[in-house]
Amino acid sequence: MKHEIIRVRHELRRRDLEVSRVEYPTPGMLRMTLTGEELEGFHSPSADDHVKLFIPQPDGEPAMRDYTPRRYDAQTQSLVLDFALHDGGPATLWARAAKEGDRLQIGGPRGSSIVPHDFDWWLMVGDETALPAIGRRLEEFAPGTPVTTLVAVEGPEEEQALATQAAHRPLWVHRPLAAASDPAPVLQALADLSLPEGEGFVWIAAESRVAKAVRAHVTNVWGHPKQWLKSSGYWKLGTKDSHEEFDD
C-alpha cells in the first residue's frame, strides 16, 4: 500500500488574542484557551503543527517559542495550547502568571506535514512536551484505529486521560524530570513492546537525545521503514528554544 505524506505551506499571519481560560489537566501541565476574532481563517491540518508564540518580555522584545495547537474551534474562535511546566523558560514563566484578559500574539502554522490515516496501526512515543500533539492526534483518529502511545512522565499524577475513539493502548514510563534526557527508561519499555501485524506509522517527539535513541531502535532493531516514521527533538537539555527533525 502506498502511504502519501503531504507537506503544505500556509500563509503566515500574526494574530493578537486574549486569554479566556487557564486550567491544569495535571499538576505539571497548564492548559490555556485563547480567543479572538483574529482567529478567523486559522488553519492547522496536522496534529503536530506548531504556532509561534510571541512572549511579552520586560525589555519590550518578545521571546519566541513554538507550541502545538492542542485544539481549535472555528465556531467559538478559540485555540487551546498546553504548556509542559518542566522548565523556567519565558513561555512557561509567562503561562504560569497569565490570567483571563491577558493578551498574546501568535503566528503560523508556517506549514504542515499531513500523515494519512490509512496505516494499519500507529505507535506514538514521547514525553510531556509531546502530549499536546499525541492528545490531539488521538482525538482525530478514526474509530477503531489501533494506536499504542508510550509516554514518559514524572509520575502517575502526570498521566493524562486521553479521549479517543481509537483502539488505544496507553503505556506510561515514570522517571524524574532530572532524567528526561536519558533514553534508557523509554528504550526498556520499547524492548518489552510488541506491535500488530501490517504497515504502521511511528511518531516520536521528546528531548533530542531520547528522540534520536528511539528512532535508532525503531529503524535499526525493529527494521521499521524510515519513510513511515517521524522523529523530532522538541527540546534539548542545556539549549534554549531547540527543535530538531531527525527524518532522513
PDB file of C-alpha atoms in Angstrom:
ATOM      1  CA  MET A   1       0.000   0.000   0.000  1.00  0.00           C
ATOM      2  CA  LYS A   2       1.212   3.484  -0.826  1.00  0.00           C
ATOM      3  CA  HIS A   3       1.034   5.951   2.035  1.00  0.00           C
ATOM      4  CA  GLU A   4       1.462   9.515   0.828  1.00  0.00           C
ATOM      5  CA  ILE A   5       2.647  12.123   3.318  1.00  0.00           C
ATOM      6  CA  ILE A   6       1.616  15.569   2.106  1.00  0.00           C
ATOM      7  CA  ARG A   7       3.549  18.709   3.023  1.00  0.00           C
ATOM      8  CA  VAL A   8       1.754  22.024   2.667  1.00  0.00           C
ATOM      9  CA  ARG A   9       2.668  25.641   3.333  1.00  0.00           C
ATOM     10  CA  HIS A  10       0.347  28.196   4.888  1.00  0.00           C
ATOM     11  CA  GLU A  11       0.032  31.936   4.617  1.00  0.00           C
ATOM     12  CA  LEU A  12       1.781  33.488   7.596  1.00  0.00           C
ATOM     13  CA  ARG A  13      -0.331  35.775   9.713  1.00  0.00           C
ATOM     14  CA  ARG A  14       0.208  37.282  13.132  1.00  0.00           C
ATOM     15  CA  ARG A  15      -2.803  37.212  15.456  1.00  0.00           C
ATOM     16  CA  ASP A  16      -3.469  39.117  18.671  1.00  0.00           C
ATOM     17  CA  LEU A  17      -5.525  37.002  21.081  1.00  0.00           C
ATOM     18  CA  GLU A  18      -6.949  37.129  24.591  1.00  0.00           C
ATOM     19  CA  VAL A  19      -6.520  34.610  27.378  1.00  0.00           C
ATOM     20  CA  SER A  20     -10.015  33.395  28.256  1.00  0.00           C
ATOM     21  CA  ARG A  21      -9.268  30.391  30.457  1.00  0.00           C
ATOM     22  CA  VAL A  22      -6.402  28.763  32.357  1.00  0.00           C
ATOM     23  CA  GLU A  23      -6.626  25.269  33.859  1.00  0.00           C
ATOM     24  CA  TYR A  24      -4.404  22.357  34.883  1.00  0.00           C
ATOM     25  CA  PRO A  25      -5.143  18.891  33.406  1.00  0.00           C
ATOM     26  CA  THR A  26      -2.320  17.616  35.639  1.00  0.00           C
ATOM     27  CA  PRO A  27      -0.049  19.390  38.147  1.00  0.00           C
ATOM     28  CA  GLY A  28       2.693  19.717  35.534  1.00  0.00           C
ATOM     29  CA  MET A  29       0.577  20.739  32.549  1.00  0.00           C
ATOM     30  CA  LEU A  30      -1.099  24.121  32.088  1.00  0.00           C
ATOM     31  CA  ARG A  31      -3.898  24.410  29.536  1.00  0.00           C
ATOM     32  CA  MET A  32      -4.708  27.847  28.141  1.00  0.00           C
ATOM     33  CA  THR A  33      -7.616  28.870  25.939  1.00  0.00           C
ATOM     34  CA  LEU A  34      -7.076  31.873  23.659  1.00  0.00           C
ATOM     35  CA  THR A  35      -9.916  33.614  21.871  1.00  0.00           C
ATOM     36  CA  GLY A  36     -10.341  36.437  19.395  1.00  0.00           C
ATOM     37  CA  GLU A  37     -11.809  37.451  16.056  1.00  0.00           C
ATOM     38  CA  GLU A  38      -8.325  37.317  14.537  1.00  0.00           C
ATOM     39  CA  LEU A  39      -8.547  33.515  14.673  1.00  0.00           C
ATOM     40  CA  GLU A  40     -10.843  33.745  11.655  1.00  0.00           C
ATOM     41  CA  GLY A  41      -9.210  31.650   8.928  1.00  0.00           C
ATOM     42  CA  PHE A  42      -6.812  29.853  11.303  1.00  0.00           C
ATOM     43  CA  HIS A  43      -5.797  26.549   9.724  1.00  0.00           C
ATOM     44  CA  SER A  44      -3.906  23.677  11.343  1.00  0.00           C
ATOM     45  CA  PRO A  45      -4.452  20.401   9.455  1.00  0.00           C
ATOM     46  CA  SER A  46      -1.805  18.309  11.234  1.00  0.00           C
ATOM     47  CA  ALA A  47      -1.800  17.276  14.888  1.00  0.00           C
ATOM     48  CA  ASP A  48       1.889  18.137  15.307  1.00  0.00           C
ATOM     49  CA  ASP A  49       1.750  21.600  13.749  1.00  0.00           C
ATOM     50  CA  HIS A  50       3.446  24.453  15.580  1.00  0.00           C
ATOM     51  CA  VAL A  51       2.478  28.055  16.119  1.00  0.00           C
ATOM     52  CA  LYS A  52       4.979  30.707  17.117  1.00  0.00           C
ATOM     53  CA  LEU A  53       4.230  32.433  20.418  1.00  0.00           C
ATOM     54  CA  PHE A  54       5.494  35.980  20.916  1.00  0.00           C
ATOM     55  CA  ILE A  55       6.005  36.040  24.680  1.00  0.00           C
ATOM     56  CA  PRO A  56       5.992  39.546  26.219  1.00  0.00           C
ATOM     57  CA  GLN A  57       9.273  40.434  27.939  1.00  0.00           C
ATOM     58  CA  PRO A  58      10.221  43.309  30.269  1.00  0.00           C
ATOM     59  CA  ASP A  59      12.584  44.836  27.695  1.00  0.00           C
ATOM     60  CA  GLY A  60       9.791  45.027  25.111  1.00  0.00           C
ATOM     61  CA  GLU A  61      11.376  42.487  22.743  1.00  0.00           C
ATOM     62  CA  PRO A  62       9.224  39.330  22.746  1.00  0.00           C
ATOM     63  CA  ALA A  63      10.714  35.879  23.215  1.00  0.00           C
ATOM     64  CA  MET A  64       9.565  33.457  20.511  1.00  0.00           C
ATOM     65  CA  ARG A  65       8.707  29.832  21.210  1.00  0.00           C
ATOM     66  CA  ASP A  66       6.941  27.064  19.246  1.00  0.00           C
ATOM     67  CA  TYR A  67       3.853  25.324  20.635  1.00  0.00           C
ATOM     68  CA  THR A  68       1.363  22.776  19.338  1.00  0.00           C
ATOM     69  CA  PRO A  69      -2.236  23.878  18.672  1.00  0.00           C
ATOM     70  CA  ARG A  70      -3.917  21.387  21.025  1.00  0.00           C
ATOM     71  CA  ARG A  71      -7.423  22.163  19.815  1.00  0.00           C
ATOM     72  CA  TYR A  72      -9.085  24.767  17.603  1.00  0.00           C
ATOM     73  CA  ASP A  73     -12.797  25.586  17.423  1.00  0.00           C
ATOM     74  CA  ALA A  74     -13.748  27.796  14.483  1.00  0.00           C
ATOM     75  CA  GLN A  75     -17.284  28.361  15.780  1.00  0.00           C
ATOM     76  CA  THR A  76     -16.179  29.800  19.112  1.00  0.00           C
ATOM     77  CA  GLN A  77     -12.953  31.247  17.660  1.00  0.00           C
ATOM     78  CA  SER A  78     -10.919  29.598  20.391  1.00  0.00           C
ATOM     79  CA  LEU A  79      -7.479  27.994  20.389  1.00  0.00           C
ATOM     80  CA  VAL A  80      -6.179  25.713  23.144  1.00  0.00           C
ATOM     81  CA  LEU A  81      -2.471  25.454  23.992  1.00  0.00           C
ATOM     82  CA  ASP A  82      -0.855  23.146  26.549  1.00  0.00           C
ATOM     83  CA  PHE A  83       2.309  24.198  28.397  1.00  0.00           C
ATOM     84  CA  ALA A  84       4.502  21.490  29.951  1.00  0.00           C
ATOM     85  CA  LEU A  85       5.794  23.135  33.120  1.00  0.00           C
ATOM     86  CA  HIS A  86       9.144  21.357  33.149  1.00  0.00           C
ATOM     87  CA  ASP A  87      11.416  24.378  32.842  1.00  0.00           C
ATOM     88  CA  GLY A  88      11.719  28.033  33.748  1.00  0.00           C
ATOM     89  CA  GLY A  89      11.805  29.418  30.220  1.00  0.00           C
ATOM     90  CA  PRO A  90       9.979  32.564  29.104  1.00  0.00           C
ATOM     91  CA  ALA A  91       6.881  30.756  27.814  1.00  0.00           C
ATOM     92  CA  THR A  92       6.472  28.708  30.981  1.00  0.00           C
ATOM     93  CA  LEU A  93       7.008  31.704  33.261  1.00  0.00           C
ATOM     94  CA  TRP A  94       4.516  33.780  31.287  1.00  0.00           C
ATOM     95  CA  ALA A  95       1.907  30.996  31.228  1.00  0.00           C
ATOM     96  CA  ARG A  96       2.150  30.444  34.992  1.00  0.00           C
ATOM     97  CA  ALA A  97       1.429  34.126  35.605  1.00  0.00           C
ATOM     98  CA  ALA A  98      -1.215  34.550  32.890  1.00  0.00           C
ATOM     99  CA  LYS A  99      -4.795  35.384  33.800  1.00  0.00           C
ATOM    100  CA  GLU A 100      -8.040  35.974  31.949  1.00  0.00           C
ATOM    101  CA  GLY A 101      -7.859  39.111  29.839  1.00  0.00           C
ATOM    102  CA  ASP A 102      -4.115  38.974  29.189  1.00  0.00           C
ATOM    103  CA  ARG A 103      -3.005  39.267  25.564  1.00  0.00           C
ATOM    104  CA  LEU A 104      -0.762  37.009  23.497  1.00  0.00           C
ATOM    105  CA  GLN A 105       0.306  37.206  19.873  1.00  0.00           C
ATOM    106  CA  ILE A 106       0.811  34.075  17.784  1.00  0.00           C
ATOM    107  CA  GLY A 107       1.974  33.372  14.243  1.00  0.00           C
ATOM    108  CA  GLY A 108       1.574  30.385  11.966  1.00  0.00           C
ATOM    109  CA  PRO A 109       1.486  27.493  11.495  1.00  0.00           C
ATOM    110  CA  ARG A 110       4.035  28.013   8.738  1.00  0.00           C
ATOM    111  CA  GLY A 111       3.430  24.562   7.272  1.00  0.00           C
ATOM    112  CA  SER A 112       2.058  21.099   7.922  1.00  0.00           C
ATOM    113  CA  SER A 113       3.200  17.543   7.316  1.00  0.00           C
ATOM    114  CA  ILE A 114      -0.022  15.578   6.894  1.00  0.00           C
ATOM    115  CA  VAL A 115       0.281  11.850   7.543  1.00  0.00           C
ATOM    116  CA  PRO A 116      -2.607   9.828   6.074  1.00  0.00           C
ATOM    117  CA  HIS A 117      -4.841   7.706   8.269  1.00  0.00           C
ATOM    118  CA  ASP A 118      -4.532   4.621   6.051  1.00  0.00           C
ATOM    119  CA  PHE A 119      -1.852   2.860   8.112  1.00  0.00           C
ATOM    120  CA  ASP A 120      -2.752  -0.420   9.829  1.00  0.00           C
ATOM    121  CA  TRP A 121      -1.507   0.794  13.204  1.00  0.00           C
ATOM    122  CA  TRP A 122       0.237   3.697  14.939  1.00  0.00           C
ATOM    123  CA  LEU A 123       2.893   3.983  17.634  1.00  0.00           C
ATOM    124  CA  MET A 124       3.419   7.371  19.283  1.00  0.00           C
ATOM    125  CA  VAL A 125       6.376   7.817  21.644  1.00  0.00           C
ATOM    126  CA  GLY A 126       7.068  10.992  23.589  1.00  0.00           C
ATOM    127  CA  ASP A 127       7.417  12.888  26.834  1.00  0.00           C
ATOM    128  CA  GLU A 128       5.447  15.699  28.476  1.00  0.00           C
ATOM    129  CA  THR A 129       6.139  18.084  25.597  1.00  0.00           C
ATOM    130  CA  ALA A 130       4.653  15.611  23.111  1.00  0.00           C
ATOM    131  CA  LEU A 131       1.355  15.145  24.959  1.00  0.00           C
ATOM    132  CA  PRO A 132      -0.436  18.048  23.216  1.00  0.00           C
ATOM    133  CA  ALA A 133       0.235  16.525  19.791  1.00  0.00           C
ATOM    134  CA  ILE A 134      -0.477  12.987  20.997  1.00  0.00           C
ATOM    135  CA  GLY A 135      -3.732  14.038  22.638  1.00  0.00           C
ATOM    136  CA  ARG A 136      -4.880  15.901  19.568  1.00  0.00           C
ATOM    137  CA  ARG A 137      -3.977  13.040  17.219  1.00  0.00           C
ATOM    138  CA  LEU A 138      -5.883  10.571  19.388  1.00  0.00           C
ATOM    139  CA  GLU A 139      -8.985  12.736  19.155  1.00  0.00           C
ATOM    140  CA  GLU A 140      -8.699  12.798  15.351  1.00  0.00           C
ATOM    141  CA  PHE A 141      -8.186   9.074  14.687  1.00  0.00           C
ATOM    142  CA  ALA A 142     -10.985   7.130  13.034  1.00  0.00           C
ATOM    143  CA  PRO A 143     -12.896   4.831  15.403  1.00  0.00           C
ATOM    144  CA  GLY A 144     -11.128   1.545  15.964  1.00  0.00           C
ATOM    145  CA  THR A 145      -7.691   2.627  14.694  1.00  0.00           C
ATOM    146  CA  PRO A 146      -5.050   0.553  16.550  1.00  0.00           C
ATOM    147  CA  VAL A 147      -2.835   3.036  18.423  1.00  0.00           C
ATOM    148  CA  THR A 148      -0.196   2.499  21.092  1.00  0.00           C
ATOM    149  CA  THR A 149       1.142   5.504  22.985  1.00  0.00           C
ATOM    150  CA  LEU A 150       4.281   5.314  25.114  1.00  0.00           C
ATOM    151  CA  VAL A 151       4.837   8.489  27.116  1.00  0.00           C
ATOM    152  CA  ALA A 152       7.489   9.281  29.729  1.00  0.00           C
ATOM    153  CA  VAL A 153       6.244  11.469  32.588  1.00  0.00           C
ATOM    154  CA  GLU A 154       7.340  12.271  36.117  1.00  0.00           C
ATOM    155  CA  GLY A 155       4.820  10.029  37.879  1.00  0.00           C
ATOM    156  CA  PRO A 156       1.232   8.709  37.960  1.00  0.00           C
ATOM    157  CA  GLU A 157      -0.113  12.190  38.689  1.00  0.00           C
ATOM    158  CA  GLU A 158       1.043  13.301  35.218  1.00  0.00           C
ATOM    159  CA  GLU A 159      -0.793  10.559  33.329  1.00  0.00           C
ATOM    160  CA  GLN A 160      -3.469  12.352  31.324  1.00  0.00           C
ATOM    161  CA  ALA A 161      -6.868  10.904  30.494  1.00  0.00           C
ATOM    162  CA  LEU A 162      -6.710  10.984  26.680  1.00  0.00           C
ATOM    163  CA  ALA A 163     -10.079  10.877  24.927  1.00  0.00           C
ATOM    164  CA  THR A 164     -10.256   8.883  21.709  1.00  0.00           C
ATOM    165  CA  GLN A 165     -12.413   6.556  19.650  1.00  0.00           C
ATOM    166  CA  ALA A 166      -9.305   4.693  18.508  1.00  0.00           C
ATOM    167  CA  ALA A 167      -8.397   1.249  19.820  1.00  0.00           C
ATOM    168  CA  HIS A 168      -5.934   2.875  22.193  1.00  0.00           C
ATOM    169  CA  ARG A 169      -3.309   1.124  24.317  1.00  0.00           C
ATOM    170  CA  PRO A 170      -1.787   3.754  26.663  1.00  0.00           C
ATOM    171  CA  LEU A 171       1.609   2.937  28.172  1.00  0.00           C
ATOM    172  CA  TRP A 172       3.396   5.200  30.651  1.00  0.00           C
ATOM    173  CA  VAL A 173       7.016   5.357  31.784  1.00  0.00           C
ATOM    174  CA  HIS A 174       7.768   7.092  35.082  1.00  0.00           C
ATOM    175  CA  ARG A 175      11.077   8.867  35.551  1.00  0.00           C
ATOM    176  CA  PRO A 176      12.176  12.053  37.354  1.00  0.00           C
ATOM    177  CA  LEU A 177      12.310  15.239  35.306  1.00  0.00           C
ATOM    178  CA  ALA A 178      16.044  15.348  36.013  1.00  0.00           C
ATOM    179  CA  ALA A 179      16.341  12.187  33.885  1.00  0.00           C
ATOM    180  CA  ALA A 180      14.193  13.440  30.995  1.00  0.00           C
ATOM    181  CA  SER A 181      17.189  13.345  28.622  1.00  0.00           C
ATOM    182  CA  ASP A 182      18.077   9.731  29.494  1.00  0.00           C
ATOM    183  CA  PRO A 183      16.699   7.367  26.833  1.00  0.00           C
ATOM    184  CA  ALA A 184      17.176   4.211  28.934  1.00  0.00           C
ATOM    185  CA  PRO A 185      13.683   4.043  30.548  1.00  0.00           C
ATOM    186  CA  VAL A 186      11.928   4.519  27.215  1.00  0.00           C
ATOM    187  CA  LEU A 187      14.196   2.056  25.406  1.00  0.00           C
ATOM    188  CA  GLN A 188      13.495  -0.556  28.089  1.00  0.00           C
ATOM    189  CA  ALA A 189       9.761  -0.092  27.575  1.00  0.00           C
ATOM    190  CA  LEU A 190      10.210  -0.426  23.810  1.00  0.00           C
ATOM    191  CA  ALA A 191      12.156  -3.663  24.268  1.00  0.00           C
ATOM    192  CA  ASP A 192       9.120  -5.143  26.026  1.00  0.00           C
ATOM    193  CA  LEU A 193       6.673  -3.909  23.392  1.00  0.00           C
ATOM    194  CA  SER A 194       5.023  -6.000  20.701  1.00  0.00           C
ATOM    195  CA  LEU A 195       3.271  -4.386  17.745  1.00  0.00           C
ATOM    196  CA  PRO A 196       0.442  -5.535  15.488  1.00  0.00           C
ATOM    197  CA  GLU A 197       0.955  -7.046  12.063  1.00  0.00           C
ATOM    198  CA  GLY A 198       0.738  -4.838   8.997  1.00  0.00           C
ATOM    199  CA  GLU A 199       2.097  -1.466   7.963  1.00  0.00           C
ATOM    200  CA  GLY A 200       2.378   1.076  10.748  1.00  0.00           C
ATOM    201  CA  PHE A 201       3.496   4.650  11.321  1.00  0.00           C
ATOM    202  CA  VAL A 202       5.803   5.573  14.199  1.00  0.00           C
ATOM    203  CA  TRP A 203       5.769   9.118  15.565  1.00  0.00           C
ATOM    204  CA  ILE A 204       8.413  10.243  18.085  1.00  0.00           C
ATOM    205  CA  ALA A 205       8.839  13.556  19.936  1.00  0.00           C
ATOM    206  CA  ALA A 206      10.875  14.094  23.097  1.00  0.00           C
ATOM    207  CA  GLU A 207      14.141  15.559  24.346  1.00  0.00           C
ATOM    208  CA  SER A 208      16.592  15.375  21.432  1.00  0.00           C
ATOM    209  CA  ARG A 209      18.808  12.625  22.848  1.00  0.00           C
ATOM    210  CA  VAL A 210      15.787  10.473  23.651  1.00  0.00           C
ATOM    211  CA  ALA A 211      14.163  11.038  20.257  1.00  0.00           C
ATOM    212  CA  LYS A 212      17.387  10.056  18.454  1.00  0.00           C
ATOM    213  CA  ALA A 213      17.776   6.889  20.518  1.00  0.00           C
ATOM    214  CA  VAL A 214      14.166   5.829  19.997  1.00  0.00           C
ATOM    215  CA  ARG A 215      14.460   6.451  16.271  1.00  0.00           C
ATOM    216  CA  ALA A 216      17.613   4.319  16.119  1.00  0.00           C
ATOM    217  CA  HIS A 217      15.873   1.493  17.965  1.00  0.00           C
ATOM    218  CA  VAL A 218      12.820   1.586  15.706  1.00  0.00           C
ATOM    219  CA  THR A 219      14.844   1.618  12.479  1.00  0.00           C
ATOM    220  CA  ASN A 220      17.899  -0.484  13.401  1.00  0.00           C
ATOM    221  CA  VAL A 221      16.440  -3.023  15.833  1.00  0.00           C
ATOM    222  CA  TRP A 222      12.902  -3.340  14.519  1.00  0.00           C
ATOM    223  CA  GLY A 223      13.793  -2.595  10.904  1.00  0.00           C
ATOM    224  CA  HIS A 224      10.879  -0.204  10.558  1.00  0.00           C
ATOM    225  CA  PRO A 225      10.857   1.710   7.227  1.00  0.00           C
ATOM    226  CA  LYS A 226      12.301   5.205   7.677  1.00  0.00           C
ATOM    227  CA  GLN A 227       9.737   6.718   5.331  1.00  0.00           C
ATOM    228  CA  TRP A 228       6.974   5.649   7.738  1.00  0.00           C
ATOM    229  CA  LEU A 229       8.468   7.376  10.729  1.00  0.00           C
ATOM    230  CA  LYS A 230       8.698  10.930  12.028  1.00  0.00           C
ATOM    231  CA  SER A 231      11.116  11.811  14.819  1.00  0.00           C
ATOM    232  CA  SER A 232      11.586  15.232  16.445  1.00  0.00           C
ATOM    233  CA  GLY A 233      13.561  16.676  19.308  1.00  0.00           C
ATOM    234  CA  TYR A 234      11.039  19.072  20.832  1.00  0.00           C
ATOM    235  CA  TRP A 235      13.677  20.362  23.243  1.00  0.00           C
ATOM    236  CA  LYS A 236      17.332  19.810  24.069  1.00  0.00           C
ATOM    237  CA  LEU A 237      18.861  19.777  27.517  1.00  0.00           C
ATOM    238  CA  GLY A 238      21.012  22.879  28.021  1.00  0.00           C
ATOM    239  CA  THR A 239      19.845  24.600  24.814  1.00  0.00           C
ATOM    240  CA  LYS A 240      17.285  27.390  24.558  1.00  0.00           C
ATOM    241  CA  ASP A 241      14.443  27.173  22.047  1.00  0.00           C
ATOM    242  CA  SER A 242      15.608  23.976  20.350  1.00  0.00           C
ATOM    243  CA  HIS A 243      13.602  21.984  17.805  1.00  0.00           C
ATOM    244  CA  GLU A 244      15.253  19.288  15.692  1.00  0.00           C
ATOM    245  CA  GLU A 245      13.912  16.962  12.999  1.00  0.00           C
ATOM    246  CA  PHE A 246      15.677  13.604  12.606  1.00  0.00           C
ATOM    247  CA  ASP A 247      13.995  12.278   9.477  1.00  0.00           C
ATOM    248  CA  ASP A 248      16.186  11.363   6.505  1.00  0.00           C
TER     249      ASP A 248
END
